[in-house]
XYZ file of C-alpha atoms in Angstrom:
782
model
C 0.163 -0.086 0.068
C 0.427 3.427 -0.394
C 1.687 6.048 2.386
C 2.492 9.426 3.462
C 6.229 9.877 4.970
C 7.746 13.365 5.643
C 11.229 14.393 4.792
C 12.477 17.305 6.824
C 10.415 19.798 8.168
C 7.554 20.875 5.400
C 8.003 17.764 2.464
C 5.652 14.892 2.083
C 6.235 12.164 0.399
C 3.942 9.278 -1.388
C 6.159 5.526 -0.625
C 5.131 2.372 -0.658
C 5.554 -0.311 1.614
C 7.727 -3.202 0.622
C 7.779 -5.374 3.313
C 6.369 -5.057 7.583
C 9.075 -6.089 10.092
C 10.077 -5.278 14.368
C 13.578 -4.172 13.681
C 14.299 -0.824 15.245
C 16.728 1.330 13.037
C 19.841 1.933 14.965
C 21.656 5.097 13.077
C 18.734 7.197 13.575
C 15.335 7.867 14.809
C 11.974 6.830 12.750
C 9.306 8.959 12.483
C 5.835 7.600 12.242
C 4.223 7.287 9.022
C 2.189 10.218 7.856
C -0.781 8.644 6.728
C -2.024 5.737 5.525
C -3.779 6.355 1.395
C -4.787 2.918 0.400
C -7.997 0.467 1.253
C -6.069 -2.206 -0.476
C -2.363 -3.383 -2.123
C -2.416 -1.012 -5.240
C 1.423 -3.482 -6.505
C 0.798 -6.669 -6.257
C 3.926 -9.691 -4.771
C 4.717 -10.751 -8.719
C 4.650 -7.183 -9.811
C 7.205 -6.113 -6.660
C 9.232 -9.285 -8.078
C 9.295 -7.580 -11.220
C 10.164 -4.287 -10.329
C 13.361 -6.120 -8.289
C 14.479 -7.450 -11.284
C 14.356 -4.549 -13.196
C 16.217 -2.573 -10.694
C 19.343 -4.917 -10.108
C 19.884 -6.491 -14.017
C 19.901 -2.887 -14.338
C 21.618 -1.045 -11.831
C 19.237 1.029 -10.421
C 17.103 1.878 -7.502
C 13.851 0.070 -6.509
C 12.843 3.781 -6.239
C 13.696 4.501 -9.583
C 11.719 1.146 -11.037
C 8.617 2.424 -8.519
C 8.216 6.141 -9.713
C 8.434 5.161 -13.489
C 5.980 2.142 -13.128
C 3.259 3.925 -11.378
C 1.082 6.622 -13.153
C 2.451 10.144 -11.529
C -1.425 10.593 -10.224
C -0.776 7.889 -7.604
C 2.580 9.701 -6.270
C 0.550 12.165 -4.144
C 1.554 15.753 -3.910
C 1.833 17.784 -0.496
C 1.504 21.856 -0.061
C 1.832 23.441 3.133
C -1.373 25.307 4.425
C -1.055 28.234 6.932
C -4.674 29.243 9.141
C -5.342 32.188 11.220
C -5.036 31.177 14.734
C -7.835 32.598 16.836
C -7.414 33.363 20.152
C -4.197 35.531 18.823
C -3.903 39.078 20.037
C -3.386 41.043 16.813
C -1.771 44.064 18.788
C 0.885 41.611 19.892
C 4.036 43.560 17.839
C 4.717 42.261 14.203
C 7.010 42.904 11.913
C 5.749 45.223 8.649
C 5.878 41.512 6.981
C 4.061 39.457 8.996
C 1.340 41.794 9.786
C 1.014 41.766 5.849
C 0.243 38.224 5.677
C -1.385 38.134 9.460
C -4.084 40.915 7.347
C -3.971 38.581 4.398
C -5.341 35.688 6.506
C -8.876 38.162 7.714
C -9.750 37.574 4.590
C -9.038 34.123 3.758
C -10.062 31.630 5.831
C -6.604 29.710 4.383
C -2.804 30.967 2.224
C -0.466 28.213 0.831
C 3.379 28.592 0.535
C 3.161 29.629 -3.564
C 0.298 32.000 -2.253
C 2.529 34.001 0.470
C 5.304 34.566 -2.215
C 2.782 36.442 -4.063
C 1.918 38.679 -1.415
C 4.897 39.177 0.319
C 6.432 39.465 -3.816
C 9.956 37.761 -2.382
C 10.633 33.783 -2.561
C 12.619 34.314 0.865
C 9.454 33.396 3.336
C 10.428 31.095 5.866
C 11.541 33.573 8.685
C 8.313 36.016 8.301
C 6.629 32.220 8.732
C 8.484 31.464 11.285
C 8.172 34.852 13.610
C 4.341 34.167 12.848
C 4.571 30.520 14.008
C 6.537 31.763 16.941
C 4.585 34.523 18.434
C 1.662 32.111 17.811
C -0.368 34.251 14.913
C -0.315 31.063 13.167
C -1.099 27.551 12.786
C 0.009 24.739 10.066
C -0.768 21.943 8.516
C -0.050 19.479 5.852
C -2.422 19.085 3.462
C -2.563 16.225 0.774
C -3.700 16.219 -2.541
C -4.981 12.373 -4.173
C -4.519 13.847 -8.014
C -6.666 11.550 -9.144
C -9.956 12.182 -9.834
C -12.876 9.267 -11.458
C -14.967 10.695 -14.149
C -18.562 10.987 -13.231
C -21.244 11.681 -16.055
C -24.047 13.431 -15.071
C -27.701 11.333 -15.704
C -31.312 13.120 -14.802
C -34.524 10.978 -14.293
C -37.937 12.220 -12.450
C -38.434 13.292 -8.988
C -40.058 10.635 -7.018
C -43.985 12.493 -6.956
C -43.828 11.592 -10.398
C -43.538 7.475 -11.270
C -47.082 7.457 -11.719
C -48.846 6.025 -14.959
C -50.426 9.754 -15.692
C -47.707 11.718 -14.591
C -46.997 12.806 -17.960
C -50.522 14.694 -18.316
C -49.924 16.465 -14.514
C -46.434 17.435 -15.614
C -47.575 19.182 -18.665
C -50.000 20.876 -16.877
C -47.525 22.450 -14.133
C -45.590 23.982 -17.026
C -48.635 25.005 -19.136
C -46.975 28.239 -19.906
C -43.307 27.086 -20.428
C -43.110 26.427 -24.302
C -39.332 24.950 -23.565
C -39.872 23.496 -20.632
C -42.975 21.730 -21.889
C -40.589 20.634 -25.447
C -37.940 18.787 -22.920
C -40.400 16.819 -20.598
C -41.730 15.579 -23.789
C -37.937 14.631 -25.215
C -37.548 12.975 -21.796
C -40.584 10.472 -22.090
C -39.202 9.582 -25.373
C -36.210 9.138 -24.594
C -37.640 7.058 -21.910
C -39.011 4.509 -24.253
C -35.395 3.108 -24.940
C -35.120 1.620 -21.229
C -31.890 3.362 -20.690
C -30.515 5.701 -18.120
C -30.853 9.659 -19.698
C -27.787 11.581 -20.115
C -28.229 15.865 -19.652
C -25.581 15.678 -22.160
C -28.413 13.348 -24.468
C -31.463 15.787 -24.064
C -29.934 19.266 -24.323
C -29.037 17.849 -27.624
C -32.034 16.270 -28.402
C -34.369 18.817 -27.308
C -32.816 21.909 -28.604
C -32.717 23.241 -25.289
C -29.829 25.083 -23.039
C -28.949 23.726 -19.428
C -30.546 26.515 -17.996
C -33.824 25.619 -18.612
C -33.821 21.912 -17.313
C -32.096 23.556 -14.100
C -35.597 25.217 -14.224
C -36.510 21.839 -13.796
C -34.507 20.358 -11.430
C -35.188 23.645 -9.530
C -38.710 23.566 -10.040
C -38.164 19.416 -8.260
C -39.363 17.974 -11.085
C -36.166 16.162 -12.665
C -33.508 15.333 -10.665
C -29.610 14.891 -11.192
C -27.700 12.190 -9.972
C -23.919 11.061 -11.529
C -22.796 7.436 -12.452
C -19.160 7.088 -12.199
C -17.881 6.023 -16.028
C -14.288 4.870 -17.780
C -12.691 7.453 -19.709
C -11.127 4.821 -22.175
C -14.227 2.621 -23.970
C -13.854 0.229 -26.839
C -17.056 -1.527 -26.625
C -18.524 -2.079 -30.621
C -19.633 -4.820 -33.203
C -17.699 -7.771 -32.817
C -16.732 -9.799 -35.802
C -15.291 -13.956 -37.299
C -11.192 -14.242 -37.341
C -10.615 -14.433 -40.155
C -9.948 -17.707 -42.436
C -6.085 -18.582 -41.896
C -4.437 -19.862 -45.616
C -2.071 -22.651 -45.775
C 1.017 -20.768 -44.470
C -0.901 -19.336 -41.852
C -2.310 -22.464 -40.739
C 1.275 -23.815 -40.640
C 2.946 -21.225 -39.069
C -0.111 -21.419 -36.031
C 0.569 -24.810 -35.578
C 4.492 -24.476 -35.507
C 4.079 -21.529 -32.412
C 1.462 -23.885 -30.589
C 3.675 -26.745 -30.618
C 7.182 -24.318 -30.383
C 5.440 -22.973 -26.816
C 5.154 -26.482 -25.189
C 8.823 -26.769 -25.042
C 10.371 -23.164 -25.141
C 8.262 -20.451 -22.913
C 9.932 -17.682 -25.744
C 9.472 -18.318 -29.555
C 10.793 -15.806 -32.412
C 8.100 -15.192 -35.531
C 9.947 -14.501 -38.372
C 6.669 -13.591 -40.673
C 7.625 -10.722 -44.050
C 5.999 -7.534 -44.476
C 2.048 -8.279 -44.757
C 1.986 -11.836 -44.498
C -0.827 -12.134 -42.068
C 0.739 -11.716 -38.652
C -1.616 -9.992 -37.249
C -4.120 -12.428 -37.533
C -2.376 -15.114 -35.735
C -1.932 -13.154 -32.585
C -5.848 -12.422 -32.683
C -5.748 -15.839 -33.024
C -3.600 -16.647 -30.520
C -4.848 -14.060 -27.583
C -8.864 -15.433 -28.820
C -7.674 -18.520 -27.443
C -5.873 -17.056 -23.727
C -9.083 -14.933 -23.749
C -11.050 -18.347 -23.315
C -8.479 -19.980 -20.746
C -9.621 -16.624 -18.814
C -6.418 -15.060 -19.189
C -4.917 -11.898 -19.190
C -2.467 -10.976 -22.383
C -0.220 -7.983 -22.969
C 0.500 -7.243 -26.570
C 3.719 -4.588 -26.595
C 4.372 -2.375 -29.397
C 7.529 -0.167 -30.305
C 5.518 3.332 -31.699
C 2.317 5.217 -30.032
C 1.310 5.159 -33.731
C 0.730 1.622 -34.550
C -1.905 1.303 -31.133
C -3.736 4.024 -33.727
C -4.404 1.210 -35.941
C -3.886 -2.080 -33.988
C -6.910 -0.958 -31.155
C -9.602 -0.510 -34.509
C -8.045 -4.534 -35.513
C -8.736 -5.799 -32.253
C -11.833 -3.523 -31.500
C -13.835 -5.803 -33.922
C -12.441 -8.787 -32.384
C -12.427 -8.713 -29.411
C -14.577 -5.270 -27.966
C -14.698 -4.101 -24.750
C -12.021 -6.575 -23.312
C -8.879 -3.905 -24.626
C -7.318 -0.860 -22.758
C -4.640 0.392 -24.053
C -1.418 1.983 -22.196
C 0.577 4.684 -23.277
C 2.006 7.761 -22.363
C -0.221 9.738 -24.621
C -3.086 8.957 -21.515
C -3.540 11.455 -19.744
C -3.154 11.064 -15.820
C -6.580 10.156 -15.096
C -6.974 7.491 -17.807
C -3.945 5.512 -16.996
C -5.136 5.317 -13.231
C -8.452 3.905 -14.386
C -6.615 1.090 -16.179
C -4.196 0.396 -13.640
C -7.511 -0.157 -11.517
C -9.165 -2.654 -14.153
C -5.983 -4.643 -14.423
C -5.747 -4.973 -10.686
C -9.505 -5.389 -10.154
C -9.202 -8.307 -12.879
C -12.122 -6.954 -14.821
C -13.425 -8.455 -17.482
C -12.432 -5.158 -19.662
C -9.271 -4.852 -19.104
C -8.362 -8.522 -20.733
C -5.973 -7.249 -23.674
C -3.745 -4.732 -22.594
C -2.098 -3.079 -25.100
C 0.876 -0.437 -24.757
C 3.723 0.717 -25.700
C 7.070 -0.527 -23.178
C 5.818 1.202 -19.570
C 2.798 -1.103 -20.068
C 4.987 -3.704 -18.473
C 4.849 -2.505 -15.288
C 0.816 -2.990 -14.984
C -0.171 -4.605 -11.732
C -1.090 -8.267 -13.726
C -2.025 -11.143 -11.484
C -3.150 -14.124 -14.488
C -0.766 -13.280 -17.796
C -1.112 -15.949 -20.270
C 0.583 -14.962 -23.094
C 2.824 -11.673 -24.222
C 3.138 -10.509 -27.800
C 5.843 -8.142 -28.612
C 5.717 -6.804 -31.890
C 8.036 -5.506 -34.522
C 10.843 -6.964 -31.322
C 13.657 -5.423 -33.504
C 12.502 -1.583 -32.766
C 15.320 0.261 -30.457
C 12.183 1.978 -29.028
C 11.999 -0.481 -26.855
C 15.001 0.648 -24.654
C 14.637 3.261 -22.730
C 17.485 5.582 -21.982
C 16.849 8.691 -19.754
C 15.968 8.463 -16.904
C 16.501 5.610 -15.363
C 15.326 2.074 -15.078
C 17.087 2.100 -18.102
C 15.422 -1.118 -19.435
C 14.805 -2.648 -22.747
C 11.130 -3.553 -22.652
C 11.881 -7.045 -24.759
C 14.217 -8.477 -22.622
C 12.108 -7.174 -19.105
C 8.968 -9.050 -20.854
C 10.519 -12.096 -21.569
C 11.411 -12.280 -18.038
C 7.914 -10.928 -17.096
C 6.769 -14.291 -18.901
C 9.165 -16.504 -16.605
C 7.365 -14.902 -13.537
C 3.717 -15.426 -14.412
C 5.088 -18.705 -16.647
C 3.697 -16.852 -20.180
C 3.924 -17.837 -23.019
C 6.385 -14.794 -25.114
C 5.766 -14.540 -28.532
C 8.194 -11.958 -30.646
C 7.335 -11.097 -33.916
C 9.164 -9.011 -36.715
C 10.012 -8.984 -40.770
C 13.732 -8.109 -39.952
C 14.585 -9.491 -36.454
C 17.029 -7.961 -34.040
C 20.561 -10.110 -34.335
C 20.680 -11.253 -30.520
C 16.683 -12.736 -31.127
C 18.274 -14.675 -34.546
C 20.783 -15.873 -33.051
C 18.916 -16.714 -29.846
C 16.588 -18.731 -32.327
C 19.959 -20.126 -33.625
C 21.325 -21.531 -30.268
C 17.408 -23.030 -29.723
C 17.178 -21.123 -26.256
C 13.983 -19.486 -28.351
C 11.945 -21.513 -30.896
C 11.481 -20.578 -34.259
C 8.651 -20.016 -36.926
C 9.300 -18.885 -40.879
C 6.055 -17.081 -42.264
C 7.627 -16.154 -45.344
C 4.937 -15.977 -47.993
C 2.680 -12.649 -47.878
C -1.158 -12.834 -47.586
C -3.103 -13.366 -50.623
C -0.197 -14.882 -52.316
C 0.749 -10.657 -52.832
C 4.113 -10.521 -54.001
C 7.096 -8.553 -52.046
C 7.837 -5.116 -53.898
C 10.003 -4.483 -56.227
C 12.894 -2.322 -55.184
C 14.851 -0.387 -57.635
C 18.042 1.798 -56.741
C 18.318 4.843 -57.871
C 22.333 6.710 -58.584
C 21.875 9.911 -58.121
C 25.608 10.748 -57.679
C 25.875 11.086 -61.469
C 22.235 13.339 -61.617
C 23.556 15.481 -58.501
C 26.602 15.759 -61.273
C 24.835 17.165 -63.753
C 22.291 18.850 -62.207
C 19.427 17.099 -63.310
C 18.112 16.989 -59.712
C 14.496 18.423 -59.181
C 15.273 19.931 -55.814
C 15.651 16.590 -53.963
C 13.729 14.855 -56.026
C 15.738 12.452 -58.952
C 13.448 12.308 -62.577
C 12.993 9.197 -62.085
C 11.569 9.042 -58.828
C 9.145 12.400 -59.777
C 7.856 9.990 -62.480
C 6.731 6.399 -60.039
C 4.675 9.189 -58.115
C 3.471 10.622 -61.395
C 2.252 7.287 -61.903
C 0.626 5.781 -58.854
C -1.439 9.037 -58.529
C -2.121 8.831 -62.120
C -3.898 4.972 -61.040
C -5.719 6.420 -58.429
C -2.734 5.203 -55.696
C -1.460 6.471 -52.791
C 2.703 7.323 -52.148
C 4.709 6.998 -48.788
C 7.797 9.008 -48.821
C 10.216 8.453 -46.426
C 13.265 10.727 -44.509
C 14.454 10.686 -41.180
C 14.712 13.627 -40.718
C 12.437 16.202 -39.646
C 12.197 20.455 -40.052
C 13.211 21.963 -42.744
C 16.928 21.952 -43.118
C 19.230 20.637 -40.354
C 21.987 23.453 -41.195
C 21.439 27.310 -41.997
C 25.305 28.482 -43.562
C 26.022 31.682 -44.396
C 27.759 31.726 -47.666
C 30.424 34.249 -47.258
C 32.150 32.909 -44.208
C 30.466 29.718 -43.478
C 29.512 30.190 -39.645
C 26.167 28.516 -39.266
C 24.238 29.421 -36.104
C 24.718 26.718 -33.626
C 22.491 26.131 -29.835
C 24.172 27.781 -26.721
C 22.780 24.738 -24.670
C 24.524 21.860 -27.554
C 26.996 21.316 -30.027
C 24.836 21.530 -32.483
C 23.587 23.614 -35.067
C 20.198 24.446 -35.408
C 17.587 22.656 -37.291
C 15.410 25.527 -39.531
C 11.366 25.722 -39.260
C 10.198 26.900 -41.832
C 6.493 26.749 -40.620
C 6.989 28.886 -38.250
C 10.282 30.685 -39.603
C 12.690 29.680 -36.591
C 15.527 27.633 -35.807
C 15.149 25.010 -32.849
C 17.046 22.703 -30.643
C 16.089 19.002 -31.182
C 18.214 17.846 -28.067
C 17.042 20.593 -25.770
C 14.007 22.202 -27.247
C 15.732 25.604 -27.662
C 14.597 28.036 -30.603
C 15.331 30.980 -31.607
C 13.552 33.394 -34.767
C 15.112 32.930 -38.281
C 18.058 35.320 -38.142
C 18.003 37.700 -41.215
C 22.035 38.366 -41.261
C 24.819 35.964 -40.576
C 25.961 36.796 -36.675
C 29.321 36.548 -37.680
C 29.807 38.690 -40.718
C 26.813 40.823 -40.867
C 26.018 39.254 -44.013
C 22.808 38.376 -45.969
C 23.183 35.477 -48.326
C 22.220 32.251 -45.560
C 21.639 28.943 -47.650
C 20.361 26.100 -46.083
C 22.196 22.501 -46.488
C 20.362 19.137 -45.949
C 16.605 18.473 -46.145
C 13.977 17.234 -43.795
C 10.418 16.615 -43.833
C 9.167 19.531 -43.793
C 11.344 20.001 -46.815
C 9.661 17.802 -48.758
C 6.737 18.402 -48.202
C 6.658 22.074 -49.569
C 8.330 20.364 -52.620
C 5.427 18.204 -52.947
C 3.373 20.739 -52.711
C 4.784 23.110 -55.444
C 5.108 19.473 -57.796
C 1.577 18.339 -57.197
C -0.274 21.411 -56.168
C -3.068 19.683 -57.071
C -3.266 16.471 -54.597
C -3.071 16.330 -50.877
C 0.106 16.267 -49.140
C 0.707 15.219 -45.328
C 3.376 14.759 -42.912
C 3.553 12.812 -39.972
C 6.729 13.491 -37.729
C 7.300 14.780 -34.343
C 5.973 18.150 -35.022
C 2.681 17.348 -36.824
C 1.732 14.313 -34.018
C 1.972 16.768 -30.779
C -1.561 16.613 -29.305
C -2.765 13.222 -27.917
C -4.844 12.577 -30.972
C -2.625 13.729 -33.417
C -1.912 9.861 -35.093
C -5.141 9.459 -35.266
C -6.111 11.926 -37.349
C -3.033 11.772 -39.863
C -4.139 7.973 -40.217
C -7.721 8.375 -40.282
C -7.379 10.809 -43.086
C -4.755 8.720 -45.125
C -7.151 5.163 -44.409
C -9.442 7.402 -45.878
C -7.708 8.547 -49.281
C -8.330 11.928 -48.249
C -4.078 12.357 -48.557
C -2.745 11.403 -51.605
C 1.594 11.305 -50.646
C 2.257 10.812 -46.581
C 6.125 11.814 -46.046
C 6.889 10.935 -42.654
C 9.966 10.240 -40.316
C 10.877 6.223 -38.695
C 7.210 6.551 -37.823
C 5.855 5.300 -40.708
C 7.954 2.292 -41.344
C 6.116 0.619 -38.296
C 3.143 -1.926 -39.010
C 1.039 0.323 -40.628
C -1.399 -1.165 -43.010
C -3.004 0.898 -46.129
C -4.513 -1.158 -48.914
C -3.771 1.804 -51.834
C 0.769 2.002 -50.973
C 1.892 1.178 -54.418
C 4.601 3.136 -54.406
C 7.305 3.948 -51.353
C 10.350 6.585 -51.674
C 13.376 6.534 -49.506
C 15.207 10.006 -50.162
C 18.197 9.890 -48.197
C 19.450 6.464 -47.841
C 23.419 6.866 -47.337
C 22.948 9.166 -44.056
C 21.283 5.528 -42.635
C 24.424 3.823 -43.456
C 26.956 6.357 -42.787
C 26.269 6.364 -38.270
C 29.188 5.570 -36.708
C 27.577 2.597 -34.320
C 28.207 -1.073 -34.823
C 24.199 -1.665 -35.573
C 23.885 1.057 -38.366
C 24.019 -1.314 -41.159
C 21.489 -3.544 -39.353
C 19.395 -1.301 -38.148
C 19.718 0.515 -41.634
C 18.500 -2.805 -42.994
C 15.551 -3.269 -40.624
C 14.316 0.679 -41.301
C 14.421 0.247 -45.243
C 12.940 -3.500 -44.807
C 9.990 -2.182 -43.280
C 9.170 1.053 -44.762
C 9.442 -0.912 -48.130
C 6.590 -3.375 -46.648
C 3.924 -0.535 -46.742
C 4.220 -0.900 -50.449
C 1.486 -2.890 -52.279
C 0.076 -5.073 -49.255
C -3.532 -5.547 -50.771
C -3.949 -6.493 -54.420
C -0.930 -5.783 -56.792
C 2.725 -5.907 -56.275
C 4.151 -2.638 -54.888
C 7.150 -0.106 -55.520
C 9.966 1.080 -53.705
C 12.182 3.920 -55.064
C 15.684 4.360 -53.178
C 17.726 7.048 -53.745
C 21.370 6.794 -53.300
C 24.684 7.988 -53.961
C 26.088 3.982 -53.703
C 23.670 2.022 -54.935
C 26.291 -0.585 -55.245
C 26.812 -0.843 -50.865
C 26.123 -5.005 -50.132
C 23.447 -3.321 -47.140
C 21.144 -1.237 -50.390
C 21.686 -4.804 -52.219
C 20.320 -6.936 -49.523
C 17.975 -4.710 -48.851
C 16.147 -4.927 -52.796
C 16.461 -8.479 -52.642
C 14.810 -8.329 -48.979
C 17.930 -10.755 -48.054
C 17.826 -11.215 -44.132
C 19.731 -14.572 -43.945
C 22.904 -13.083 -45.739
C 22.839 -9.793 -43.936
C 22.588 -11.814 -40.890
C 25.706 -14.282 -41.291
C 27.886 -10.613 -42.782
C 26.640 -8.661 -39.452
C 27.287 -11.960 -37.349
C 31.345 -12.248 -38.644
C 31.858 -8.626 -38.106
C 30.584 -8.946 -34.219
C 32.653 -12.037 -33.480
C 35.677 -10.029 -35.216
C 35.032 -7.045 -33.122
C 33.476 -8.511 -29.796
C 30.408 -6.899 -29.845
C 27.053 -8.717 -29.290
C 25.091 -11.490 -29.407
C 28.698 -12.497 -28.738
C 29.815 -10.207 -25.750
C 27.604 -7.793 -23.503
C 28.297 -4.416 -23.327
C 27.919 -1.541 -20.536
C 28.365 2.080 -21.272
C 29.363 4.425 -18.610
C 28.388 7.782 -18.992
C 29.440 10.907 -17.536
C 28.040 14.079 -17.033
C 28.979 18.006 -15.739
C 28.847 21.590 -16.827
C 32.704 21.735 -16.409
C 34.789 20.237 -19.388
C 38.210 20.012 -17.214
C 36.445 18.002 -14.482
C 34.620 15.786 -16.620
C 37.115 15.004 -18.533
C 39.826 14.718 -15.210
C 36.871 12.076 -13.376
C 36.584 10.150 -17.409
C 40.189 9.328 -17.179
C 40.615 8.061 -13.595
C 37.442 5.775 -14.524
C 39.235 4.920 -17.409
C 42.188 3.616 -15.369
C 40.004 2.021 -12.616
C 38.387 -0.149 -15.091
C 40.974 -1.271 -16.999
C 42.932 -2.262 -13.836
C 39.795 -4.770 -13.269
C 38.704 -5.455 -17.052
C 41.724 -4.719 -19.361
C 41.639 -4.504 -23.120
C 37.614 -4.307 -23.099
C 37.460 -1.075 -21.875
C 36.622 1.435 -24.978
C 37.307 5.077 -23.890
C 36.624 7.317 -22.475
C 35.523 9.488 -25.955
C 33.147 11.927 -27.439
C 29.606 10.956 -28.949
C 29.199 12.789 -31.765
C 26.951 15.668 -29.974
C 29.119 16.213 -26.709
C 27.443 18.529 -24.723
C 23.910 18.915 -24.179
C 21.780 21.295 -21.991
C 25.225 22.711 -20.921
C 26.052 19.448 -19.608
C 29.931 17.701 -21.687
C 29.707 14.161 -22.375
C 32.471 11.556 -21.972
C 31.835 7.827 -22.470
C 32.984 4.413 -21.688
C 32.306 1.139 -22.681
C 33.002 -2.383 -20.906
C 32.726 -5.611 -22.851
C 31.947 -8.588 -20.589
C 33.219 -11.259 -22.283
C 30.819 -14.548 -23.181
C 32.727 -16.537 -20.261
C 32.793 -13.841 -18.017
C 30.029 -13.667 -15.151
C 27.873 -10.415 -16.213
C 26.680 -10.150 -12.238
C 29.893 -10.744 -11.049
C 31.389 -7.970 -13.484
C 28.415 -5.792 -12.156
C 29.623 -5.802 -8.509
C 33.392 -5.001 -9.571
C 31.827 -1.563 -11.235
C 29.813 -0.953 -8.274
C 32.582 -1.146 -6.131
C 34.660 1.188 -8.793
C 31.699 4.080 -9.293
C 31.502 3.813 -4.932
C 35.463 4.569 -4.932
C 34.717 7.739 -7.832
C 31.715 9.270 -5.713
C 34.100 9.345 -2.483
C 36.403 11.311 -4.471
C 35.464 15.106 -3.266
C 36.018 16.562 -7.002
C 33.912 13.933 -8.879
C 31.069 14.223 -6.825
C 29.458 16.628 -8.491
C 29.905 14.591 -11.775
C 26.285 12.874 -12.672
C 27.584 9.066 -13.177
C 24.957 7.014 -15.395
C 25.550 2.823 -16.424
C 23.588 1.892 -18.716
C 23.546 -2.408 -19.403
C 23.261 -3.553 -22.464
C 23.040 -0.178 -23.494
C 23.129 -0.498 -27.741
């Protein structure tokens, strides 16, 4: 259960009781618990065991896991409340400031700290409050606010005196002179025939009157209001039968069932458009018949939007959704419904945080697009990988775990080849539709001969035109938002930089501003160069916004849409864009990697990747694997219904081995090549990686600390320590960054290595100069 506990004199925090014991602390005096906040436990025993595993494995505190897991509405706020002491003699000597506060309390029943700050116009109010307390002028109490409020819907009914058969006649006579009130009564009886409770809103809209008319009838004691608590989120609707499997799906389904008999975890390698969702639906159906809960994890909130509609038609009111775009109150409701094992919370669909919900009877965990890097949490702690933590959760609940992907991560594929996981292939598209035809467009020559039209090659424009003439839709992929990543002076070459980070500012043309995508700093687009005063400023590179503007000029008669972080900020941002595209209101959709995962659009015949090289030339050992996954996933959005789709990839190097493998969709070759490199250079899946990051606003101090740490680590781990190095963006929010990487060999114990690391961390933090450096340990960081 949650309890309120006091820290210091003024602060009150929400804590969770982990266990009850009778051993008095020896080093300090224990305080009383301020208040018990729950009648019954809100966290289960199994949940706590999973949290302990996350805290232990990812080297963070249990409190950090608790804060990440609990909806913020459960973490109560405290405020100090000052009230006037009625027995105080106001003639006593008070200082001017104290008298002003005391005077204010004559007109207010109580004041909180923020109000006193406003009254006195200064922040340091404690001496004044201390004086008032000492002289007995005021009393103090802490008030706790529970921020969750249940949603109450307002209903209306007739007062007790009017429930006889001739009530209608009697009522009409009562309001014979009030025409509007008569109408309300007539419409009320009309709605009453549906034998359902009547909402005040429904009565208002049906009768077309204002709320004042209804209030007048309540004042006359003809009607009365009452409230019913309802859920904010509901997915009830018409249910459909499951679709019939084709022979390949049938075979895959049987193999998954067989694999689950021997393995807890099974990897489903199904190409894009092969009908993996239908397999998931059949497995969920089976679990629901056994009265078990199902967790369906997705990497992107954008995917939940489309998947809800598909699952709603099969499971209706048994679905709950949980992700960060939901409001605080909605998340609390989902939590409570799962805790109480309600039938409407049998299938939980969500992003990585839904892993921490209070499951009690979990039967199946589905991790769709399991290769996605979005499953990894980077900041703040716990820095967990949802895929790996879900597998542990499955073990704890004796639940089966299904990993699904068209481009599995090398680790998962390796585990399947080592028979740690079961493996099921599904390599034919649904309806025997062929995989899209991939065309590599060499833009090196076209750039040299100045044959490009903006950022488009002649060939790509021809393909877009053909698709639009056929009344088909087009998706264009560019993994960078904004108009242009660099604004440069043509005279002196200087480009505006972020004052807080080591990056150039990205130009957003729509708002005519420069933005930092790391710390959100923004400023208006300058008219002249800050360094030399020249007015000739040029842009380098391109983002989704620039592509959208160019397309509007090239195809003015068609509708162009954009889907990136800028256009999907609102709660329903994703829904609006996806619904418009599905309804064919948008002809060409430009977007970032949000578009690449699992979205299903029947009418898309062409996918264009505008700059493949930026994905390949990245300083990361996973760059080639990620580029292959991203390009194959984006390509998979084309031609999903009847005819074969087409994919155009613009590149300066069409002979690059990854692009050749994408063009033939040859996952096995890419896997073999990458695995060979990983073994050679000691990377996962053979070696484990632990990244240690140091941050401080003083560059010299962070450099000194990094060098000390590197030497200490080398004494324990020898040559398996890389660094210290600076990342490509070496300063973010005025904090300088240094990285070290420790490689854990296959024979080495990870737990022992973490223990050694903890000892070194403790020694590091005991040195006075290094105490202010922020040290972050990230297990399986890459």
